[in-house]
Each structure stands twice: as structure tokens, then as C-alpha cells.
Tab-separated table of C-alpha atoms in Angstrom:
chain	number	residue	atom	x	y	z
J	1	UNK	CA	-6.976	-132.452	45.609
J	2	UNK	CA	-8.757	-128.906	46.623
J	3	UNK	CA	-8.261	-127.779	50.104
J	4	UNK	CA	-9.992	-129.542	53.045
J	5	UNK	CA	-10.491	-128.610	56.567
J	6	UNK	CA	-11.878	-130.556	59.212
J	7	UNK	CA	-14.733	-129.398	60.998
J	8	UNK	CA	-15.166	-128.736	64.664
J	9	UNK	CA	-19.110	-130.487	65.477
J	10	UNK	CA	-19.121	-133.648	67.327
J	11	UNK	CA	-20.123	-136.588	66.258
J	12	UNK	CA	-17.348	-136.668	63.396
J	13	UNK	CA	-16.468	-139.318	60.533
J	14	UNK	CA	-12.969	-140.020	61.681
J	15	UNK	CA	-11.411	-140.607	58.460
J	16	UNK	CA	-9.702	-137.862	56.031
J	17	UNK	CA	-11.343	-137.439	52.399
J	18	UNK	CA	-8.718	-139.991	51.527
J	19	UNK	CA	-9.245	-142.535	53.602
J	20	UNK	CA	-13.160	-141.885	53.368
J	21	UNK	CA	-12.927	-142.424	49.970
J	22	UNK	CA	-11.111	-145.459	49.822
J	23	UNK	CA	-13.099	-146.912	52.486
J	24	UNK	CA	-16.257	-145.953	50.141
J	25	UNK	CA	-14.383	-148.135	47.368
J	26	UNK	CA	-14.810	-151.459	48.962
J	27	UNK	CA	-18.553	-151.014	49.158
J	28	UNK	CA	-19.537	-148.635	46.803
J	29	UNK	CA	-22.133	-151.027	45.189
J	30	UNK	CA	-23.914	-149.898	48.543
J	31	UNK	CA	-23.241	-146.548	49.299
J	32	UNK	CA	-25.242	-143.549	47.630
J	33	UNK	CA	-24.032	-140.303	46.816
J	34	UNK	CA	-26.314	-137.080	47.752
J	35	UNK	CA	-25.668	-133.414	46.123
J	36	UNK	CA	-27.531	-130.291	46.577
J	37	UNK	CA	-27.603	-128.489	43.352
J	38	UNK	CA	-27.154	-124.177	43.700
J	39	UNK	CA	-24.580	-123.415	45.324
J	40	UNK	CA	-23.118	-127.578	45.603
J	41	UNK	CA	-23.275	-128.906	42.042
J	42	UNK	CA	-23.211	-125.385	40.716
J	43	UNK	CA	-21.940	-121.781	41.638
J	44	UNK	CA	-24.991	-119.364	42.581
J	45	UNK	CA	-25.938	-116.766	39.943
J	46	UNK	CA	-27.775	-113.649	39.953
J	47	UNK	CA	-30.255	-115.239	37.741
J	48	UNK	CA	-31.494	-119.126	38.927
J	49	UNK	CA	-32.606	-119.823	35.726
J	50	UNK	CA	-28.710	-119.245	34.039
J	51	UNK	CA	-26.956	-121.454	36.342
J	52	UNK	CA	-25.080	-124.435	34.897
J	53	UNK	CA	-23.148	-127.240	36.973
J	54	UNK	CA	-19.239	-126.451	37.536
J	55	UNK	CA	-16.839	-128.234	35.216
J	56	UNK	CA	-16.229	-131.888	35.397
J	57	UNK	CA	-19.448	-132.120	37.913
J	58	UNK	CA	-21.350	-133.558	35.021
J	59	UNK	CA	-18.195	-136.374	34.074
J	60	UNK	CA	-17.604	-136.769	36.998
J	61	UNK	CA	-21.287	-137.695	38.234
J	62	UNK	CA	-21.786	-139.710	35.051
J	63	UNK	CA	-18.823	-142.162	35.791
J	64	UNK	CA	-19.677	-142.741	39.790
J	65	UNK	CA	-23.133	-143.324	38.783
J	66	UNK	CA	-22.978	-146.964	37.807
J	67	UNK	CA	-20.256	-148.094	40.571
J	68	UNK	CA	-22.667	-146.394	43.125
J	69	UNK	CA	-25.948	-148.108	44.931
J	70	UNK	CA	-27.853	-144.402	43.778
J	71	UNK	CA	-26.534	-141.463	42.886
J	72	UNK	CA	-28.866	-138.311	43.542
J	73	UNK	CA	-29.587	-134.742	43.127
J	74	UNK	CA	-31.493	-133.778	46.543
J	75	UNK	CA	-32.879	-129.592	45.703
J	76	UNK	CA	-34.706	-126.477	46.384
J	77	UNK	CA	-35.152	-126.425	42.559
J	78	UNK	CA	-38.804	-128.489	40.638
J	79	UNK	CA	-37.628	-131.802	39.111
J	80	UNK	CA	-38.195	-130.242	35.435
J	81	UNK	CA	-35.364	-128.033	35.858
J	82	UNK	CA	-32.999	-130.367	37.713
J	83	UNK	CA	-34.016	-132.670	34.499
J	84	UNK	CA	-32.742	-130.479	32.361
J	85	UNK	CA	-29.061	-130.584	33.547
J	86	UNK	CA	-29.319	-134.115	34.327
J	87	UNK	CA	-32.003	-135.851	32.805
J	88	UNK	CA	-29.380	-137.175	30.524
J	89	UNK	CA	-27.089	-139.552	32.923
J	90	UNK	CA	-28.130	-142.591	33.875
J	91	UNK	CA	-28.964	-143.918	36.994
J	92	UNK	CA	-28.867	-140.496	38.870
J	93	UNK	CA	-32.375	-140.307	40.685
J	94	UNK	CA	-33.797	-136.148	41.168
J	95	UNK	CA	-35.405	-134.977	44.728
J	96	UNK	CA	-36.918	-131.818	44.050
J	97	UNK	CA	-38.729	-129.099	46.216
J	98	UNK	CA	-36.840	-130.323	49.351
J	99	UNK	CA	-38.324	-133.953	48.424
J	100	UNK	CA	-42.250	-133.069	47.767
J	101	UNK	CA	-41.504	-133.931	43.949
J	102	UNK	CA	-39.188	-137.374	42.625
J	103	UNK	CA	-37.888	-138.761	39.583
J	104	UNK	CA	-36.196	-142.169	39.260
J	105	UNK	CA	-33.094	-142.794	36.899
J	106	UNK	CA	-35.097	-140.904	34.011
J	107	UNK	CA	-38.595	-141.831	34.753
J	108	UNK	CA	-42.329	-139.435	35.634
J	109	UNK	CA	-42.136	-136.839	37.929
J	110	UNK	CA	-44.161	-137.995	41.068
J	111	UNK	CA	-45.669	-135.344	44.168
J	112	UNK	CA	-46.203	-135.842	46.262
J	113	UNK	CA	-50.295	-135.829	46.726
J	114	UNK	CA	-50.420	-133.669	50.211
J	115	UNK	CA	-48.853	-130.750	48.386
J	116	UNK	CA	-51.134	-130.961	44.729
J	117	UNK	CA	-53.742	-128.725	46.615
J	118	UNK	CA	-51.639	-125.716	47.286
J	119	UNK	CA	-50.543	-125.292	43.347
J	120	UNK	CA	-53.212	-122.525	42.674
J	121	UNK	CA	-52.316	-120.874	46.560
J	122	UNK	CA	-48.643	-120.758	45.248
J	123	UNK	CA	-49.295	-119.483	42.092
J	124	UNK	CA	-51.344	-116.378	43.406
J	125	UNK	CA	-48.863	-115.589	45.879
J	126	UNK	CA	-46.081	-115.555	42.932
J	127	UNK	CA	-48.314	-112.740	41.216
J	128	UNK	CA	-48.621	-111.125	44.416
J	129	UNK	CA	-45.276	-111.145	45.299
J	130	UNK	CA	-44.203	-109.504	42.351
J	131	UNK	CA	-46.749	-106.931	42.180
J	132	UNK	CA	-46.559	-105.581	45.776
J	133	UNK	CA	-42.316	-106.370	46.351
J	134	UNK	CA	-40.240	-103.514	45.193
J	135	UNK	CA	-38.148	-103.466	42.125
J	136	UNK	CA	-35.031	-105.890	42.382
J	137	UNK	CA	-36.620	-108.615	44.188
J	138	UNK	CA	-36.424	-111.773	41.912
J	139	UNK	CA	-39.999	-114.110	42.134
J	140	UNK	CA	-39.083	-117.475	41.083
J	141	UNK	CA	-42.234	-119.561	41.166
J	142	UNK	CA	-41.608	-123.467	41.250
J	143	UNK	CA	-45.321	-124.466	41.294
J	144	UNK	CA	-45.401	-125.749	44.657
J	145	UNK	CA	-43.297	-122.738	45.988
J	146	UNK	CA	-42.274	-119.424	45.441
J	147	UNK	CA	-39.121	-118.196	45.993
J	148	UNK	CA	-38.154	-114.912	47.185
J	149	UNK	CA	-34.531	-113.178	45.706
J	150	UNK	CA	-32.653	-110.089	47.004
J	151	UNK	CA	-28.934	-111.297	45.754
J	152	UNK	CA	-29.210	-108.406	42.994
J	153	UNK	CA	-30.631	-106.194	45.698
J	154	UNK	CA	-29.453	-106.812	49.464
J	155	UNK	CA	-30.518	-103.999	50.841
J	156	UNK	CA	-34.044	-105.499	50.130
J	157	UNK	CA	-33.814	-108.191	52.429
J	158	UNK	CA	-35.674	-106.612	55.713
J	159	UNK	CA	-38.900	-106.355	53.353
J	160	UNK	CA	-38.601	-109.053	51.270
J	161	UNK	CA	-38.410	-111.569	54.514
J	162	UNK	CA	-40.935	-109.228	56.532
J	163	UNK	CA	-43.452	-109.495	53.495
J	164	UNK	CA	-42.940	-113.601	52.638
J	165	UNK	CA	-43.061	-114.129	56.271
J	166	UNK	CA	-46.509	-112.196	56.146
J	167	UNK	CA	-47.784	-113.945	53.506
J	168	UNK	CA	-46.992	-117.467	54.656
J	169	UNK	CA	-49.083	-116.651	58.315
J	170	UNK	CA	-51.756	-115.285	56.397
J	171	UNK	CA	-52.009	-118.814	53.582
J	172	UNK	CA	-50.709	-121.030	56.246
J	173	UNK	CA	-47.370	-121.771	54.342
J	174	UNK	CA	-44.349	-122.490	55.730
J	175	UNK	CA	-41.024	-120.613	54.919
J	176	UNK	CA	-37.177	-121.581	54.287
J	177	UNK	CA	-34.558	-119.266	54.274
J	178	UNK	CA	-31.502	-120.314	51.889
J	179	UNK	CA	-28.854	-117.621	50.613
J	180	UNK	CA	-30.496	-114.281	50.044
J	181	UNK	CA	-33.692	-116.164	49.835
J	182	UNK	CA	-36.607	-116.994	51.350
J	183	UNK	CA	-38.610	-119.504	50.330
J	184	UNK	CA	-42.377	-120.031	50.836
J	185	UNK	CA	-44.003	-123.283	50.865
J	186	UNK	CA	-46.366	-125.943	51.767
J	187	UNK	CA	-47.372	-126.876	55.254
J	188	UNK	CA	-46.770	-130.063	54.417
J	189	UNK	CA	-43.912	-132.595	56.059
J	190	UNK	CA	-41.147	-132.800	53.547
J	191	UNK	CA	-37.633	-132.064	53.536
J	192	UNK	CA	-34.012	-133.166	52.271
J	193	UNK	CA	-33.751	-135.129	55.869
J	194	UNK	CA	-36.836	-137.086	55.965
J	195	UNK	CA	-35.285	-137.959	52.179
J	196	UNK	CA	-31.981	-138.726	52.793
J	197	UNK	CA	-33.609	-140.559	55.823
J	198	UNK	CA	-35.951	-142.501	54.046
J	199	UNK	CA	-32.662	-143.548	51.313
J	200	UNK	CA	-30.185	-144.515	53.529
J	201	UNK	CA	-32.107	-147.426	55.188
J	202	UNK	CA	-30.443	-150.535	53.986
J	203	UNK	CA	-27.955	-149.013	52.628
J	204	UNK	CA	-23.879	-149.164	52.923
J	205	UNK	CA	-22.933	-145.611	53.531
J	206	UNK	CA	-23.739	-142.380	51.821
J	207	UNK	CA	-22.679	-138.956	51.236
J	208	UNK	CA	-24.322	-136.209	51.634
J	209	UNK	CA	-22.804	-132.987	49.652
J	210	UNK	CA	-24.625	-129.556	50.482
J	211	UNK	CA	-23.758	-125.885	51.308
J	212	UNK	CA	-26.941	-124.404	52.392
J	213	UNK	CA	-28.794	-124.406	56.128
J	214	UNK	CA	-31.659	-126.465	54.315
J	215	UNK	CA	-28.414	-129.308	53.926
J	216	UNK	CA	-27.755	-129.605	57.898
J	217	UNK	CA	-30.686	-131.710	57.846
J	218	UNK	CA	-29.440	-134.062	55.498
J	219	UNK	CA	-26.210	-134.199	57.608
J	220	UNK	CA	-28.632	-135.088	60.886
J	221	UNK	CA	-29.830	-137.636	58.858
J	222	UNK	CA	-26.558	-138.745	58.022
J	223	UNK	CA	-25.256	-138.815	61.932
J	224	UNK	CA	-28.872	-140.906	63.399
J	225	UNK	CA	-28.181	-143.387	60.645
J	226	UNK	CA	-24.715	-143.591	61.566
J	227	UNK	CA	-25.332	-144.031	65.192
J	228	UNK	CA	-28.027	-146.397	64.731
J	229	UNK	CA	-25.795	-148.924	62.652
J	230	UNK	CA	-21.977	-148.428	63.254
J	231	UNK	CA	-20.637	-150.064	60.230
J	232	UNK	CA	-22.932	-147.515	58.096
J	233	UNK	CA	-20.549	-144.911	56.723
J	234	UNK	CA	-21.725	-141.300	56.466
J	235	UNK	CA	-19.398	-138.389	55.196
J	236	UNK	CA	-20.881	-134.895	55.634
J	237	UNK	CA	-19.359	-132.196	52.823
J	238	UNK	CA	-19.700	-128.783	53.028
J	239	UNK	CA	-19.352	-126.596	50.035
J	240	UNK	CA	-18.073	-123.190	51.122
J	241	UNK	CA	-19.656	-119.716	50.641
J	242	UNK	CA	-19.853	-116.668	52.252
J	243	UNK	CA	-23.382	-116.172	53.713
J	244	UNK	CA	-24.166	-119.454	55.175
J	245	UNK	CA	-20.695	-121.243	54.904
J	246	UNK	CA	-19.630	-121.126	58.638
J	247	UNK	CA	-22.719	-122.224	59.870
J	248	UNK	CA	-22.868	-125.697	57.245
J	249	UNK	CA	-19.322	-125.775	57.541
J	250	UNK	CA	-19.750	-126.429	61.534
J	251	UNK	CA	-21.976	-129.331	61.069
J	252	UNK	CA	-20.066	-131.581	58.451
J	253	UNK	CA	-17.020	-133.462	58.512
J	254	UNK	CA	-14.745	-131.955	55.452
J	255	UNK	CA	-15.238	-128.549	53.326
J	256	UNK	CA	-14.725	-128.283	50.154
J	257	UNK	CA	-13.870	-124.386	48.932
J	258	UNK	CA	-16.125	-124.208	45.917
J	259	UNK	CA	-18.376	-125.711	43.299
J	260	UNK	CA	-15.548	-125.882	40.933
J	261	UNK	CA	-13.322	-127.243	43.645
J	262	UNK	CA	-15.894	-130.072	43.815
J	263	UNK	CA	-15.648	-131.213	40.352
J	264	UNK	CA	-11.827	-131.065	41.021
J	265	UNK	CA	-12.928	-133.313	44.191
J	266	UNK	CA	-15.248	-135.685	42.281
J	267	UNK	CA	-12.935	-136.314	39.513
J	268	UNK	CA	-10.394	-137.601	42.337
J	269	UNK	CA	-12.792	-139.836	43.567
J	270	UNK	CA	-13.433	-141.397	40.514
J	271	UNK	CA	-9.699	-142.578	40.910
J	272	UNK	CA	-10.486	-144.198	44.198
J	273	UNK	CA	-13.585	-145.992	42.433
J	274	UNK	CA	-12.731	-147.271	40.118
């Protein structure tokens, strides 16, 4: 079992991974499992588009899936790429673009519709962005956002968040800054929350596994549900990293030290499961 630690935020899960997980076993037919993907499912890379789950994540996701009420991937990153590293398990439903694009268990990609008008807006920005940014800024462009990179470059990150924050008063956008990121976006009303929100009525419990500050919300979610129904369990995992670790790390109830460390984690659970 990788090192846990117990986090310090009030309201907590009171149970130990352990226990948690055993108390998961006797209703696991209604509990769903959330993951974030970069920096959760898989260690963050220089390059987004060369990152590749940790060992055993993939297994390990592939034999909770059927024992679970939903298994899903909740991300920053478009469906089509979150397809592409799980497109084939079954039964593992993809959230992409903080929710504004969904897949179920293999099936179309749906947007949502509030968000189709701002593909050209997004895709002139990404042009922009890299013709005006300076050398070692990295422009990912996800259709409905554009993502702005410094990890290569950190001394880059005054004028990188200066210029995206620019650019998102002047289109009306809306930003989210991640890990040596920032991330420009629709103004419309969609994030991993209102998902996880929107999943976890009816259901048993759910976990919610994340490292980033765009994950806290999925932990609020997590906590109202909780209080709202006491017999709901929610378990709140951190993923640890340097940049935004403490701060994620505060608001959940056990931290896990890596990526890898989570497959070690998952693979555990599957014990517990099955």
C-alpha cells in the first residue's frame, strides 16, 4: 500500500483507505469512481501530447469497471484524446474539457451546444497565441480551449498569464489556471463539480481522484452530496505534486504520493472488490 496521510480540512471521511475501501465493497454496484487524467491517471510531461497512464492504472481501471455503478475519466483534456488511452475498456464513461464534451462507455462524443459557437474564437486565439507568445511557451489547442504551457520555460509564466488573461477580457473567455498552465475557455457554465454533481445523484458513494486546483471542485461536490444524504459515501484523493499539491492536498481526505503510487493503490483495491 503507498503512503497515505490524512488531511487537515474539515468536513472529513472518517475512515482510513482501508476501511474506505472495504466499506466501498459492500456497495460497489452503486458507487462510481472519478479520476482526473494529467497529473492523476498519469505523470505530467513536458509534452501533453506524450503522456501515457502510470503502470497498472489501465488493469487496474479495467477490472473495477464492471463491479462499479460508473467508472469515469473527469479532464482538462478533449474526449478524442482521453479516447485514445481509454476508448478501449468497457464501461468507463470520458468527461472532457472540464465536462463541456461526454462520451458514454464507448459511444459519440456529445458538447455541449452553449460552447459549439466559440470553436472558430478558440481557434484564432490558438494562432494568436503562438504567434505573439515568446519562444518556449507550449499552445495546445483543444477546440473549445486553448491551453497555455510554460513547464519547459518557467520563467515565462508572468507573460504567458498576463497575455491569456488579456486575451480572455478582450473575447469574453474565461480562464483556469492548472500546473504551469493557464487555460482559456468558454464563458459558459461547466466544470468537473457541476459533473461530479450532476453523477452522484442517486448514487451509493463515489470517489473522486484529482491533483489539480480545477479537482477541489469535484471534492465540494463530493462533501454537499455527502451532507445532504449521510449514508452517501464520498472519499476525496489527492495525488501529490509539487506546484499545487499542498493546496489539493488540504481539501481531500487521503494523499496518495504519485501517479505510479496510484496504480500501486488501485491494484489494492481491486483486492477489496472483488
Amino acid at each position: 500500500m503507498p503512503p497515505l496521510n490524512l488531511g487537515n480540512q474539515q468536513p472529513k471521511t472518517p475512515l482510513n483507505a482501508d476501511q474506505a475501501w472495504q466499506t466501498t465493497a459492500g456497495r460497489a454496484a452503486e458507487t462510481i469512481l472519478f479520476f482526473d487524467f494529467d497529473g492523476t491517471l498519469a505523470p505530467v510531461a513536458d509534452d501533453p501530447t506524450q503522456v501515457q497512464p502510470a503502470p497498472k492504472v489501465l488493469a487496474a481501471i479495467e477490472t473495477l469497471a464492471p463491479v462499479m455503478r460508473r467508472v469515469a475519466i473527469v479532464s482538462a483534456r478533449p474526449v478524442e484524446f482521453l479516447r485514445e488511452h481509454f476508448g478501449g475498456l468497457t464501461g468507463v464513461d470520458l468527461y472532457g474539457l472540464y465536462g463541456l464534451e461526454h462520451s458514454h462507455s464507448g459511444g459519440e462524443t456529445v458538447t455541449e451546444p452553449a460552447a459549439l459557437p466559440w470553436v472558430p474564437t478558440m481557434a484564432e486565439l490558438a494562432e494568436l497565441a503562438r504567434a505573439e507568445l515568446p519562444p518556449g511557451t507550449l499552445v495546445e489547442y483543444k477546440r473549445l480551449s486553448v491551453a497555455l504551457h510554460w513547464r519547459t520555460a518557467p520563467q515565462l509564466a508572468t507573460t504567458v498569464e498576463q497575455w491569456g488573461r488579456a486575451q480572455a477580457e478582450r473575447l469574453g473567455l474565461r480562464v483556469q489556471v492548472g500546473r504551469m498552465v493557464l487555460e482559456v475557455k468558454p464563458p459558459v457554465d461547466r466544470d468537473k463539480g457541476m459533473v461530479i454533481n450532476e453523477l452522484v445523484q442517486g448514487a451509493g458513494g463515489a470517489w473522486y481522484f484529482g491533483d489539480d486546483v480545477s479537482d477541489i471542485k469535484a471534492f465540494a461536490a463530493l462533501r454537499a452530496r455527502a451532507a445532504a444524504d449521510p449514508d452517501f459515501l464520498g472519499v476525496c484523493v489527492a495525488v501529490a505534486n509539487p506546484e499545487t499539491g499542498d493546496e489539493v492536498a488540504e481539501a481531500a481526505d487521503l494523499t496518495i504520493d504519485s501517479p505510479a503510487a496510484l496504480g500501486d493503490f488501485l491494484t489494492q483495491a481491486v483486492h477489496h472488490l472483488s
